[in-house]
GROMACS .gro file of C-alpha atoms in nm:
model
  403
    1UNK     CA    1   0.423   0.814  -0.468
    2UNK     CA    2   0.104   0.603  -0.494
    3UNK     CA    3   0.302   0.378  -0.240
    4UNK     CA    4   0.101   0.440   0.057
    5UNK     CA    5   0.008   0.154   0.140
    6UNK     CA    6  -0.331   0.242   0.261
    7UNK     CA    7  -0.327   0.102   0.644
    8UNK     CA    8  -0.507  -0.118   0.801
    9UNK     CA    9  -0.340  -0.007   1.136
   10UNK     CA   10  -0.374  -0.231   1.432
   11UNK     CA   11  -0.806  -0.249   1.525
   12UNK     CA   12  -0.817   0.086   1.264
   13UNK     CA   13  -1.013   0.042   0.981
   14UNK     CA   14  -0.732   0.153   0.739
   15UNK     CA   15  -0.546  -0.050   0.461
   16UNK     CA   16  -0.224  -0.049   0.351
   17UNK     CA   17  -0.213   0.103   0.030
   18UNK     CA   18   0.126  -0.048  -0.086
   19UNK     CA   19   0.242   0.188  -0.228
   20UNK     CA   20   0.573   0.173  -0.377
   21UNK     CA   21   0.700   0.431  -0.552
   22UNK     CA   22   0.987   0.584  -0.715
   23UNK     CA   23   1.287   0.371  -0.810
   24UNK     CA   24   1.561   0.437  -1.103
   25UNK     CA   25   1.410   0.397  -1.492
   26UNK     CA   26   1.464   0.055  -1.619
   27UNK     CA   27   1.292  -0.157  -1.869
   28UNK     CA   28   0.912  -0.252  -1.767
   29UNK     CA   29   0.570  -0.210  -1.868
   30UNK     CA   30   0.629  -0.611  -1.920
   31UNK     CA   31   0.542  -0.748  -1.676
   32UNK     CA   32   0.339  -0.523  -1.465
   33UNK     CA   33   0.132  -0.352  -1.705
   34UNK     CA   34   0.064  -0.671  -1.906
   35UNK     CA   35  -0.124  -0.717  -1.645
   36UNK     CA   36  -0.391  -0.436  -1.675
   37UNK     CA   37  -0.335  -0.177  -1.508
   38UNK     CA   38  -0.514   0.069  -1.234
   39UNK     CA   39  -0.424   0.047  -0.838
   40UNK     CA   40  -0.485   0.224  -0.227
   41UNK     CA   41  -0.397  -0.019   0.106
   42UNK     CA   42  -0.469  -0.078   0.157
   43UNK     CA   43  -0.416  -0.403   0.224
   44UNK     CA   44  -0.578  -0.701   0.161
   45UNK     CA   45  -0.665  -0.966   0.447
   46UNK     CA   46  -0.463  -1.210   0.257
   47UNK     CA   47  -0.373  -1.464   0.588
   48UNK     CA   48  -0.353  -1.797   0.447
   49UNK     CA   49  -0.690  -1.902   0.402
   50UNK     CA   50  -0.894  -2.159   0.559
   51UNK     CA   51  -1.012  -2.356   0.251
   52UNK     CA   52  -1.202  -2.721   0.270
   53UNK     CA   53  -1.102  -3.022   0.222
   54UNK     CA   54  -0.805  -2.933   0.432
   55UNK     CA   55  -0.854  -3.048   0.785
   56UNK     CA   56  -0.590  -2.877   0.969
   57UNK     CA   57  -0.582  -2.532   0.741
   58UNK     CA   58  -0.491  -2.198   0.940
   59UNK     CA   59  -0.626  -1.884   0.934
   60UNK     CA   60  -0.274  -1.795   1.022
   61UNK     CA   61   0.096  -1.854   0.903
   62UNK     CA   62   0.216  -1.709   1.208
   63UNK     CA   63   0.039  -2.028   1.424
   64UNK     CA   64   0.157  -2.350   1.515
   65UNK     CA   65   0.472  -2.480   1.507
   66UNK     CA   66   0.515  -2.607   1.118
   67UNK     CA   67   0.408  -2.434   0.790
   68UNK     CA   68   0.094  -2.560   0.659
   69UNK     CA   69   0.171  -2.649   0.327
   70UNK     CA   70  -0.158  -2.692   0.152
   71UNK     CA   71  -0.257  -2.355   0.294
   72UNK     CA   72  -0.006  -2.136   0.129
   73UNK     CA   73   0.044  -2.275  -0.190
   74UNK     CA   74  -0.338  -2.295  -0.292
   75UNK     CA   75  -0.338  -1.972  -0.125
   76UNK     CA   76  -0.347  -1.786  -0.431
   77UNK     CA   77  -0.720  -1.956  -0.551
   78UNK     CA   78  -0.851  -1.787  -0.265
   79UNK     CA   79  -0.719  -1.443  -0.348
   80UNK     CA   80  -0.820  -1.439  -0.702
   81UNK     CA   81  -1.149  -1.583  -0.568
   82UNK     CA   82  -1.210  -1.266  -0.421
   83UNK     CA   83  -1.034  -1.047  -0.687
   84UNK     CA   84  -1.294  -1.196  -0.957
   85UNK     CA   85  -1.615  -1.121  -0.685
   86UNK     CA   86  -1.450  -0.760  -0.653
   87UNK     CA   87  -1.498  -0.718  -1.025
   88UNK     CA   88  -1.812  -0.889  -1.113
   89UNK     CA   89  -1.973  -0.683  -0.794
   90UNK     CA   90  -2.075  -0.993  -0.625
   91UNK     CA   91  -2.058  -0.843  -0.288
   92UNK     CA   92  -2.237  -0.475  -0.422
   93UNK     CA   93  -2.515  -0.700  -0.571
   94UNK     CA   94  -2.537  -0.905  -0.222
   95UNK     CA   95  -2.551  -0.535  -0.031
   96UNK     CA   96  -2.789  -0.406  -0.254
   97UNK     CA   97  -3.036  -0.687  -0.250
   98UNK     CA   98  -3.345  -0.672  -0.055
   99UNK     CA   99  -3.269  -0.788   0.375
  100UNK     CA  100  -2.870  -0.761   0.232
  101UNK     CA  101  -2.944  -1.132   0.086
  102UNK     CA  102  -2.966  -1.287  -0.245
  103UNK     CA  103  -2.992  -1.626  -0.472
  104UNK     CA  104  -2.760  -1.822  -0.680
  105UNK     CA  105  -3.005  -1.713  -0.959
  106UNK     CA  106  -3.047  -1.341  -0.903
  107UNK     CA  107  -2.675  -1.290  -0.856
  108UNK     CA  108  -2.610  -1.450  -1.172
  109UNK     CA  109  -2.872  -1.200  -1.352
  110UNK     CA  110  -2.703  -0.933  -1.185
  111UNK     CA  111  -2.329  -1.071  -1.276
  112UNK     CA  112  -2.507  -1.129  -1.604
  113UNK     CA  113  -2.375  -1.476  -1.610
  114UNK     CA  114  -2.593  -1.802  -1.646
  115UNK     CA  115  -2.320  -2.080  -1.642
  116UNK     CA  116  -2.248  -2.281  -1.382
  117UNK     CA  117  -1.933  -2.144  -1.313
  118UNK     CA  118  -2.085  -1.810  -1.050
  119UNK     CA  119  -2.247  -2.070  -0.885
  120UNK     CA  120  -1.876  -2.227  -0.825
  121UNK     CA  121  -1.729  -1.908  -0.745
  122UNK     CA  122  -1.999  -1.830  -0.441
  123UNK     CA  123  -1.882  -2.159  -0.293
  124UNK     CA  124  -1.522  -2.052  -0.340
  125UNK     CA  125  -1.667  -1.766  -0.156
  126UNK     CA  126  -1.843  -1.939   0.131
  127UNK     CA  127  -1.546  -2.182   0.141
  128UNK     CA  128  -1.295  -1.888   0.203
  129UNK     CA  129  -1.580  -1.726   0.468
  130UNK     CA  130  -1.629  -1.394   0.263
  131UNK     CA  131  -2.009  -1.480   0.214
  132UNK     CA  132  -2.272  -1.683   0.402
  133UNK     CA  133  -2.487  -1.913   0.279
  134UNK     CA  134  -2.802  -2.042   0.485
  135UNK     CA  135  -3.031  -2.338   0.482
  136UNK     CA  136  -3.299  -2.099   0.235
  137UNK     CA  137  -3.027  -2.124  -0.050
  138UNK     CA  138  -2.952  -1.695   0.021
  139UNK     CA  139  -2.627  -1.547   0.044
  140UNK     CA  140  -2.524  -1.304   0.277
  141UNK     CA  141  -2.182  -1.098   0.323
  142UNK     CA  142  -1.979  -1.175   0.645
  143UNK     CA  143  -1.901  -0.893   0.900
  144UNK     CA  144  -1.571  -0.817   0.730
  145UNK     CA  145  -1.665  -0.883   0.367
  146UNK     CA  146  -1.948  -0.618   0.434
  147UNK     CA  147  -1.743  -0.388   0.644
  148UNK     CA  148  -1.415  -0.358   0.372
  149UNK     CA  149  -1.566  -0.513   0.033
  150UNK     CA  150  -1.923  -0.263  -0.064
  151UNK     CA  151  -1.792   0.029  -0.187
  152UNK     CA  152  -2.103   0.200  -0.001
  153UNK     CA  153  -1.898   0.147   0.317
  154UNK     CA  154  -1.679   0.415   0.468
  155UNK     CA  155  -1.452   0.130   0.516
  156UNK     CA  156  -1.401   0.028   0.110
  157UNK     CA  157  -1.092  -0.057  -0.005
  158UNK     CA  158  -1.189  -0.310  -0.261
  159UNK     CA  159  -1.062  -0.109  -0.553
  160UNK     CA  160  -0.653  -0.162  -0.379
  161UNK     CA  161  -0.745  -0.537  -0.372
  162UNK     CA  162  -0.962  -0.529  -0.703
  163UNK     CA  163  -0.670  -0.308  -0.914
  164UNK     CA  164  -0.350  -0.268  -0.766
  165UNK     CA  165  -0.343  -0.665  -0.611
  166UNK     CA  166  -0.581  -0.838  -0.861
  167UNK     CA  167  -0.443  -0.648  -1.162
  168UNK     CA  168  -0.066  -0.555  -1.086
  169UNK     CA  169   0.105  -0.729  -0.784
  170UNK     CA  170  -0.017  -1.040  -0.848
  171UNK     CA  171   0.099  -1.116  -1.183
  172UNK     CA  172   0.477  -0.949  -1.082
  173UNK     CA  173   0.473  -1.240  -0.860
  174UNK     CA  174   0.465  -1.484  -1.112
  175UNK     CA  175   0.794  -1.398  -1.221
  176UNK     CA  176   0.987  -1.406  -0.874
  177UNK     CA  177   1.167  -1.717  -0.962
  178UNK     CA  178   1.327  -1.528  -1.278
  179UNK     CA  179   1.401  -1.197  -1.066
  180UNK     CA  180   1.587  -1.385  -0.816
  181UNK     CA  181   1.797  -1.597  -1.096
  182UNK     CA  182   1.840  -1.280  -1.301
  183UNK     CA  183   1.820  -0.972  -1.104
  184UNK     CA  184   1.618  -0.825  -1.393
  185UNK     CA  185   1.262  -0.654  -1.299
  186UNK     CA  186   1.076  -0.358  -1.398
  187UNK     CA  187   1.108  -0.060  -1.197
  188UNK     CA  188   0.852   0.197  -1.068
  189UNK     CA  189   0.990   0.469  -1.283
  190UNK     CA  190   0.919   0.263  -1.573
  191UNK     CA  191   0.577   0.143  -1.425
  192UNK     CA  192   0.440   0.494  -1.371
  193UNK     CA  193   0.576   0.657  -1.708
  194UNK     CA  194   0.256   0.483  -1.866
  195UNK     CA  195   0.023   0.794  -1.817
  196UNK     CA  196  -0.321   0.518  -1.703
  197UNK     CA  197  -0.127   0.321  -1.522
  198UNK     CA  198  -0.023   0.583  -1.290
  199UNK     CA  199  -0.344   0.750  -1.273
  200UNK     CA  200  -0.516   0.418  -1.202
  201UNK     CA  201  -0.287   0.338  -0.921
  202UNK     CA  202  -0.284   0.655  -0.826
  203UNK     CA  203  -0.668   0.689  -0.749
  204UNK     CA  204  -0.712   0.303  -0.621
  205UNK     CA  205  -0.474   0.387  -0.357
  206UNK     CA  206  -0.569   0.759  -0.224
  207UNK     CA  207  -0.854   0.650  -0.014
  208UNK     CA  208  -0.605   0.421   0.170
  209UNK     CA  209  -0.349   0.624   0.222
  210UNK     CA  210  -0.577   0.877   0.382
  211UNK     CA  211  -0.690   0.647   0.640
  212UNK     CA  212  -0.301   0.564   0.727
  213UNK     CA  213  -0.234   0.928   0.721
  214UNK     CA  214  -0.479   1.014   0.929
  215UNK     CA  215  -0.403   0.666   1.230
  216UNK     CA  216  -0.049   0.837   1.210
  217UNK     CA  217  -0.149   1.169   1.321
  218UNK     CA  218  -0.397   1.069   1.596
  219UNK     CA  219  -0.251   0.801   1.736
  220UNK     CA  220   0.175   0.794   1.632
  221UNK     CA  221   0.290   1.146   1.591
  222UNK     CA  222   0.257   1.521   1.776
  223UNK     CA  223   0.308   1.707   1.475
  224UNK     CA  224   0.321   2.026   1.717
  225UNK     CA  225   0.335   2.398   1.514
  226UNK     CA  226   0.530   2.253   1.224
  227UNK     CA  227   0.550   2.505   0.943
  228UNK     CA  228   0.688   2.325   0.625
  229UNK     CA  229   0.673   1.980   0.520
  230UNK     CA  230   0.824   1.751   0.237
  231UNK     CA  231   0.613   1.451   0.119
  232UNK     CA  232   0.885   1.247  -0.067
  233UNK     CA  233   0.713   1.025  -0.309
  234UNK     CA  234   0.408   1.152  -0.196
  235UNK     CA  235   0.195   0.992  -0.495
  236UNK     CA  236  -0.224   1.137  -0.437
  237UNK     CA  237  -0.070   1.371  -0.174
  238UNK     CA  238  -0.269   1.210   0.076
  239UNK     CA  239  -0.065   1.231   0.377
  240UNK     CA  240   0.035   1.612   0.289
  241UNK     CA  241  -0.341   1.676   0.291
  242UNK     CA  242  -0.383   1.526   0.608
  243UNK     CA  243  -0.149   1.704   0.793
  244UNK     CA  244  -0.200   1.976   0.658
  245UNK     CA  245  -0.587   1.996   0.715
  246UNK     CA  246  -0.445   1.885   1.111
  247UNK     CA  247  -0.188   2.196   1.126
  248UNK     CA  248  -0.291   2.536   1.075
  249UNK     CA  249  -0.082   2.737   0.884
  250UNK     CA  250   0.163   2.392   0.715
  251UNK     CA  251   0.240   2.399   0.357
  252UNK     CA  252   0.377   2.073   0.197
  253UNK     CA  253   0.570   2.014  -0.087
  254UNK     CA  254   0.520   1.679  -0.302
  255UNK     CA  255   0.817   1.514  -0.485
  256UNK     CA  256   0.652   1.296  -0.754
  257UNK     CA  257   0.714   1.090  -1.084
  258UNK     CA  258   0.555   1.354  -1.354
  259UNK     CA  259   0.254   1.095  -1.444
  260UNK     CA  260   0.211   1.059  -1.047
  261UNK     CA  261   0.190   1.461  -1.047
  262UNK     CA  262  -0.086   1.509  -1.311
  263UNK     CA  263  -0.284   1.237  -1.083
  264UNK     CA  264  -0.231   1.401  -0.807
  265UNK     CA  265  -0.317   1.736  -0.904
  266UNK     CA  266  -0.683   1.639  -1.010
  267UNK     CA  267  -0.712   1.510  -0.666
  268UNK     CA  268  -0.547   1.836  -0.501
  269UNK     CA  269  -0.861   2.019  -0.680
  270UNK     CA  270  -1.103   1.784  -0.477
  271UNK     CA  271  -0.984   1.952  -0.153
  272UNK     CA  272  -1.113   2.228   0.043
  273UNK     CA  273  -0.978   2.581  -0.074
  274UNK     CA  274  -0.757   2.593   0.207
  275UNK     CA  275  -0.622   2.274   0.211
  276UNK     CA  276  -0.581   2.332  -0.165
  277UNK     CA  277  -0.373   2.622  -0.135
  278UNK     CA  278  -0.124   2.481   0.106
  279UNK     CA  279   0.002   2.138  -0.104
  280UNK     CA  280   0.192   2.186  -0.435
  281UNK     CA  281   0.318   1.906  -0.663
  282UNK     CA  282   0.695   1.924  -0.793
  283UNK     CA  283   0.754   1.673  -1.069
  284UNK     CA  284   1.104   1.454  -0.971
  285UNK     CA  285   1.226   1.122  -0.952
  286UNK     CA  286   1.307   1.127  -0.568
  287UNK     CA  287   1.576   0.889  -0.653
  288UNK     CA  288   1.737   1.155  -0.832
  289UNK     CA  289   2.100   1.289  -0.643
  290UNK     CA  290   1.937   1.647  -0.595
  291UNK     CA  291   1.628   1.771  -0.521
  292UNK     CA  292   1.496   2.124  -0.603
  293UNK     CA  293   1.442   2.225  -0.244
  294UNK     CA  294   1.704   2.488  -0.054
  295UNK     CA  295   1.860   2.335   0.262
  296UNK     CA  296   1.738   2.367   0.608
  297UNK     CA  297   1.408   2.457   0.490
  298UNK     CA  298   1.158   2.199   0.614
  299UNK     CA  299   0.999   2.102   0.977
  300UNK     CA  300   0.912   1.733   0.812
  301UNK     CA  301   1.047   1.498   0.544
  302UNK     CA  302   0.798   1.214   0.520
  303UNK     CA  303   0.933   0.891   0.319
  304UNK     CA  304   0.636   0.655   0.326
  305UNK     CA  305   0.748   0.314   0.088
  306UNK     CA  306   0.993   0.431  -0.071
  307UNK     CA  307   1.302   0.291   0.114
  308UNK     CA  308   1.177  -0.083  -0.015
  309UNK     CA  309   1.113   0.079  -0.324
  310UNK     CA  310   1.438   0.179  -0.461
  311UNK     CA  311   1.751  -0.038  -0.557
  312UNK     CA  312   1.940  -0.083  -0.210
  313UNK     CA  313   2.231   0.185  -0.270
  314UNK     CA  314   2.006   0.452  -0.291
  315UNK     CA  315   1.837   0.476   0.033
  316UNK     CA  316   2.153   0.631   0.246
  317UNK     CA  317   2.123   0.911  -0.053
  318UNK     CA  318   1.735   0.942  -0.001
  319UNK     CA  319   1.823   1.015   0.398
  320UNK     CA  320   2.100   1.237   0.335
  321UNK     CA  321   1.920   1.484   0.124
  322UNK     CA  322   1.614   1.456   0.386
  323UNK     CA  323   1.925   1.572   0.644
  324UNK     CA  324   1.986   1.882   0.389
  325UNK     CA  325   1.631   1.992   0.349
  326UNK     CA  326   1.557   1.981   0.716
  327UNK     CA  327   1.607   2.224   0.959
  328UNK     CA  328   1.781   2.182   1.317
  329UNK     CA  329   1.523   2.005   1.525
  330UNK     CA  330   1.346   1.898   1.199
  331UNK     CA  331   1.241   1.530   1.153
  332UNK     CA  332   1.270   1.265   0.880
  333UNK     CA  333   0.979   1.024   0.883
  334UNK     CA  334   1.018   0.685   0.750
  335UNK     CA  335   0.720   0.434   0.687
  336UNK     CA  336   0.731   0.123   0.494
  337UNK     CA  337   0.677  -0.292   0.526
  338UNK     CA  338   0.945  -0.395   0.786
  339UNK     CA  339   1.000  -0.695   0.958
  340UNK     CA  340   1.109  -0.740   1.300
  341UNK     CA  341   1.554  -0.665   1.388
  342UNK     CA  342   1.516  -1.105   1.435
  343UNK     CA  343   1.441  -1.141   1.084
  344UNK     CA  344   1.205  -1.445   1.142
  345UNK     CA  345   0.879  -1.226   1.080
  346UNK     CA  346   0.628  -1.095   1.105
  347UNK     CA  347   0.469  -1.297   0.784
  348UNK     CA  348   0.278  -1.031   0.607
  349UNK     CA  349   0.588  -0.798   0.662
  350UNK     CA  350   0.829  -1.052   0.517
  351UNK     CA  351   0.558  -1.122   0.238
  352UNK     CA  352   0.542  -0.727   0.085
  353UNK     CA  353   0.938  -0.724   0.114
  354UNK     CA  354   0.919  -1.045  -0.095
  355UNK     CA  355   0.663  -0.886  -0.298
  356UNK     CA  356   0.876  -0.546  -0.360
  357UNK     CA  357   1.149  -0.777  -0.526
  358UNK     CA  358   0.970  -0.844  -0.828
  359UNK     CA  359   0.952  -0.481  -0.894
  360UNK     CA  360   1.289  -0.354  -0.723
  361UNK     CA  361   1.489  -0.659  -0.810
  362UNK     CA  362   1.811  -0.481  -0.607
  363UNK     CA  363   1.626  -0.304  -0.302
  364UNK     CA  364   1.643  -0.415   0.052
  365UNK     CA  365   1.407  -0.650   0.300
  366UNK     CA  366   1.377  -0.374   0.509
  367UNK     CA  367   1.402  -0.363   0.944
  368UNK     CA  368   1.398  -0.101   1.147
  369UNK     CA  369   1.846  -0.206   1.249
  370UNK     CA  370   1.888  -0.152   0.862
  371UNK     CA  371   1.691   0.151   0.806
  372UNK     CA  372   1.858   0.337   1.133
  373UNK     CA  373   2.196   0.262   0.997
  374UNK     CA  374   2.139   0.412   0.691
  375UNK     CA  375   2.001   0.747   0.884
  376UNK     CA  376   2.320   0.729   1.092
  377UNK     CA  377   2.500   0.730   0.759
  378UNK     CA  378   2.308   1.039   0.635
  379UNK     CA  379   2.338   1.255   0.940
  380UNK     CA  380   2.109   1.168   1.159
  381UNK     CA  381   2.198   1.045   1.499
  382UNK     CA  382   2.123   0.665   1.556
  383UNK     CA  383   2.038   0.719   1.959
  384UNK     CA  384   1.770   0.903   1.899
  385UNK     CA  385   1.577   0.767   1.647
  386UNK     CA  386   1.272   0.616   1.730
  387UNK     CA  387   1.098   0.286   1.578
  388UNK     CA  388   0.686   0.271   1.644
  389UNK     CA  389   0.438  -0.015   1.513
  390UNK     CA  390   0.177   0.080   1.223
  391UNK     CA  391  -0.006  -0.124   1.042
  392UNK     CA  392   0.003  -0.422   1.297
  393UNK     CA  393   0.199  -0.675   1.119
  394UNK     CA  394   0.327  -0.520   0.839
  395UNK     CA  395   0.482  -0.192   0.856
  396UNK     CA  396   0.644   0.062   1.134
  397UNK     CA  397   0.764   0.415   1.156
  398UNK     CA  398   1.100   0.484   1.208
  399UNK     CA  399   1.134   0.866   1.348
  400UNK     CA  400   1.498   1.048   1.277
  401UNK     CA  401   1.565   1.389   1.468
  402UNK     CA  402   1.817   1.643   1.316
  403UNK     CA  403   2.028   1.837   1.602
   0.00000   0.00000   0.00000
């Protein structure tokens, strides 16, 4: 599904596209797509901020001894300072202006906004470090702002922050304190039956996913002379491209939400011929007790977020039918936000499993001891599963082999 959470693996330019996906129908469209819809990530820089007036602020919660209080809860006025930049085109303008460098005044004829209030946003902005401001009164991006916020860059992922963060996640978070009294949240199902809100999150997050796709297969994985894959939740198809573009002679099957599907497909006709004619799109809830795949038929069953996806009784099911479909010596691929076996971190790890609540009110805070017992339980022998970081601090790979 349009879970990949488009990586920002390690020193790789890549974001994690978050990119839950399937999970049982429910009610929803509440709370999610109140919040205006259209999602890769990739994933958003969002360390507590160092904001002023706060001597001692962090640009870490992972340092010093004691949380920093002030830091994480006004935390969220720095993030929706940069969501509201993202979609006014503050840092586009900035890029785009002659020597990369602009005024108060022309960005606010570019923004089209004369109040005040832009010129209280850019020093939210230079507060936060996104932007630069020097002693001629002329803004300037900072190295990272440039590098991952101007959609000219091969970098971009503002459109994950800007629509699937900004728009969706965000607001879900809001209501955490009412999930975790109730147990009631929307689902992804539910989410994605909305035919824009699938396509939106859908698109935002393909870029992303790409770029975590394509860290796995140089740096994690030996995909070897595989011959058949199955993309579980595969939402774009971006990691099925990927590998197959990398394999001659793969074909790859993606199990998608039906909205997902029609997404997907317009993005399928974007690829080259050959790539093209190697990925197909099968419309299913992947939460669903059978799939429409023959046994002992693929090399590869990829799962990337959709174990913290799905209500928690689920996932053993998920790995059992990836046992099925996959042939002896076959492997089941499992990628998602995971926190360390300790359970005391990392932060941003801990913070998506947090995240996935709203949404999944009865999934699992996933680590790699709970996801390997649940492979064990489908089939796959524990001993030789193996666990690898990805995107440094917030999700791993967990590799199952099928005697």
């Amino acid at each position: 599904m349009s879970f990949f959470a488009s990586a920002r693996a390690s020193s790789v330019a890549v974001r994690p596209a978050l990119r839950p996906t399937i999970a049982r129908a429910s009610q929803v469209k509440q709370a999610l797509v109140a919040s205006s819809r259209t999602r890769s990530v990739p994933q958003p820089v969002f360390l507590a901020p160092r904001m002023r007036g706060f001597a001692t602020s962090r640009q870490s919660w992972e340092a010093g001894d004691d949380v920093d209080l002030d830091s994480v809860a006004y935390g969220y006025m720095a993030s929706q300072s940069l969501f509201c930049a993202l979609e006014l085109g503050v840092f586009d303008h900035i890029a785009a202006s002659s020597g990369g460098a602009a005024t108060a005044a022309a960005l606010q004829k570019a923004c089209g906004i004369s109040s005040p209030r832009l010129q209280t946003l850019l020093t939210s902005l230079v507060a936060i470090k996104c932007l630069r401001l020097n002693a001629e009164g002329l803004y300037t991006l900072s190295p990272n702002t440039a590098k991952s916020m101007v959609v000219s860059s091969r970098h971009y992922y503002g459109d994950y922050l800007r629509y699937q963060i900004g728009r969706q996640f965000y607001h879900t978070m809001g209501s955490l304190a009412d999930v975790m009294k109730t147990g009631k949240a929307p689902s992804y199902a539910s989410w994605f039956s909305d035919p824009e809100t699938a396509k939106t999150y859908t698109q935002a997050q393909h870029n992303g996913s790409v770029a975590t796709a394509k860290y796995l297969v140089k740096k994690k994985l030996q995909l070897g002379g595989i011959g058949s894959m199955l993309d579980v939740g595969g939402g774009s198809g971006a990691f099925s491209y990927v590998f197959v573009g990398a394999t001659p002679g793969l074909k790859s099957t993606v199990l998608e939400l039906p909205e997902v599907c029609r997404t997907g497909e317009t993005i399928r006709a974007q690829q080259s011929e050959d790539v093209r004619d190697r990925v197909s799109f099968v419309e299913l809830d992947a939460t669903s007790p059978d799939w429409p795949v023959k046994e002992d038929q693929f090399d590869i069953v990829l799962m990337s977020y959709i174990s913290g996806s799905v209500p928690e009784p689920i996932i053993s099911k998920l790995y059992s039918n990836a046992y099925k479909a996959l042939r002896s010596g076959g492997r089941l691929l499992v990628h998602d936000f995971m926190v360390d076996d300790s359970l005391d971190g990392p932060a941003l790890g801990a913070l998506w499993g947090l995240q996935h609540v709203t949404v999944n009110a009865d999934g699992l805070g996933l680590c790699p001891k709970e996801i390997i017992a649940r492979m064990s339980s489908g089939g796959f022998d524990p001993k030789s599963c193996e666990t690898m970081e990805m995107i440094h601090g917030m999700t791993k790979l967990i590799v199952a082999h099928k005697a």
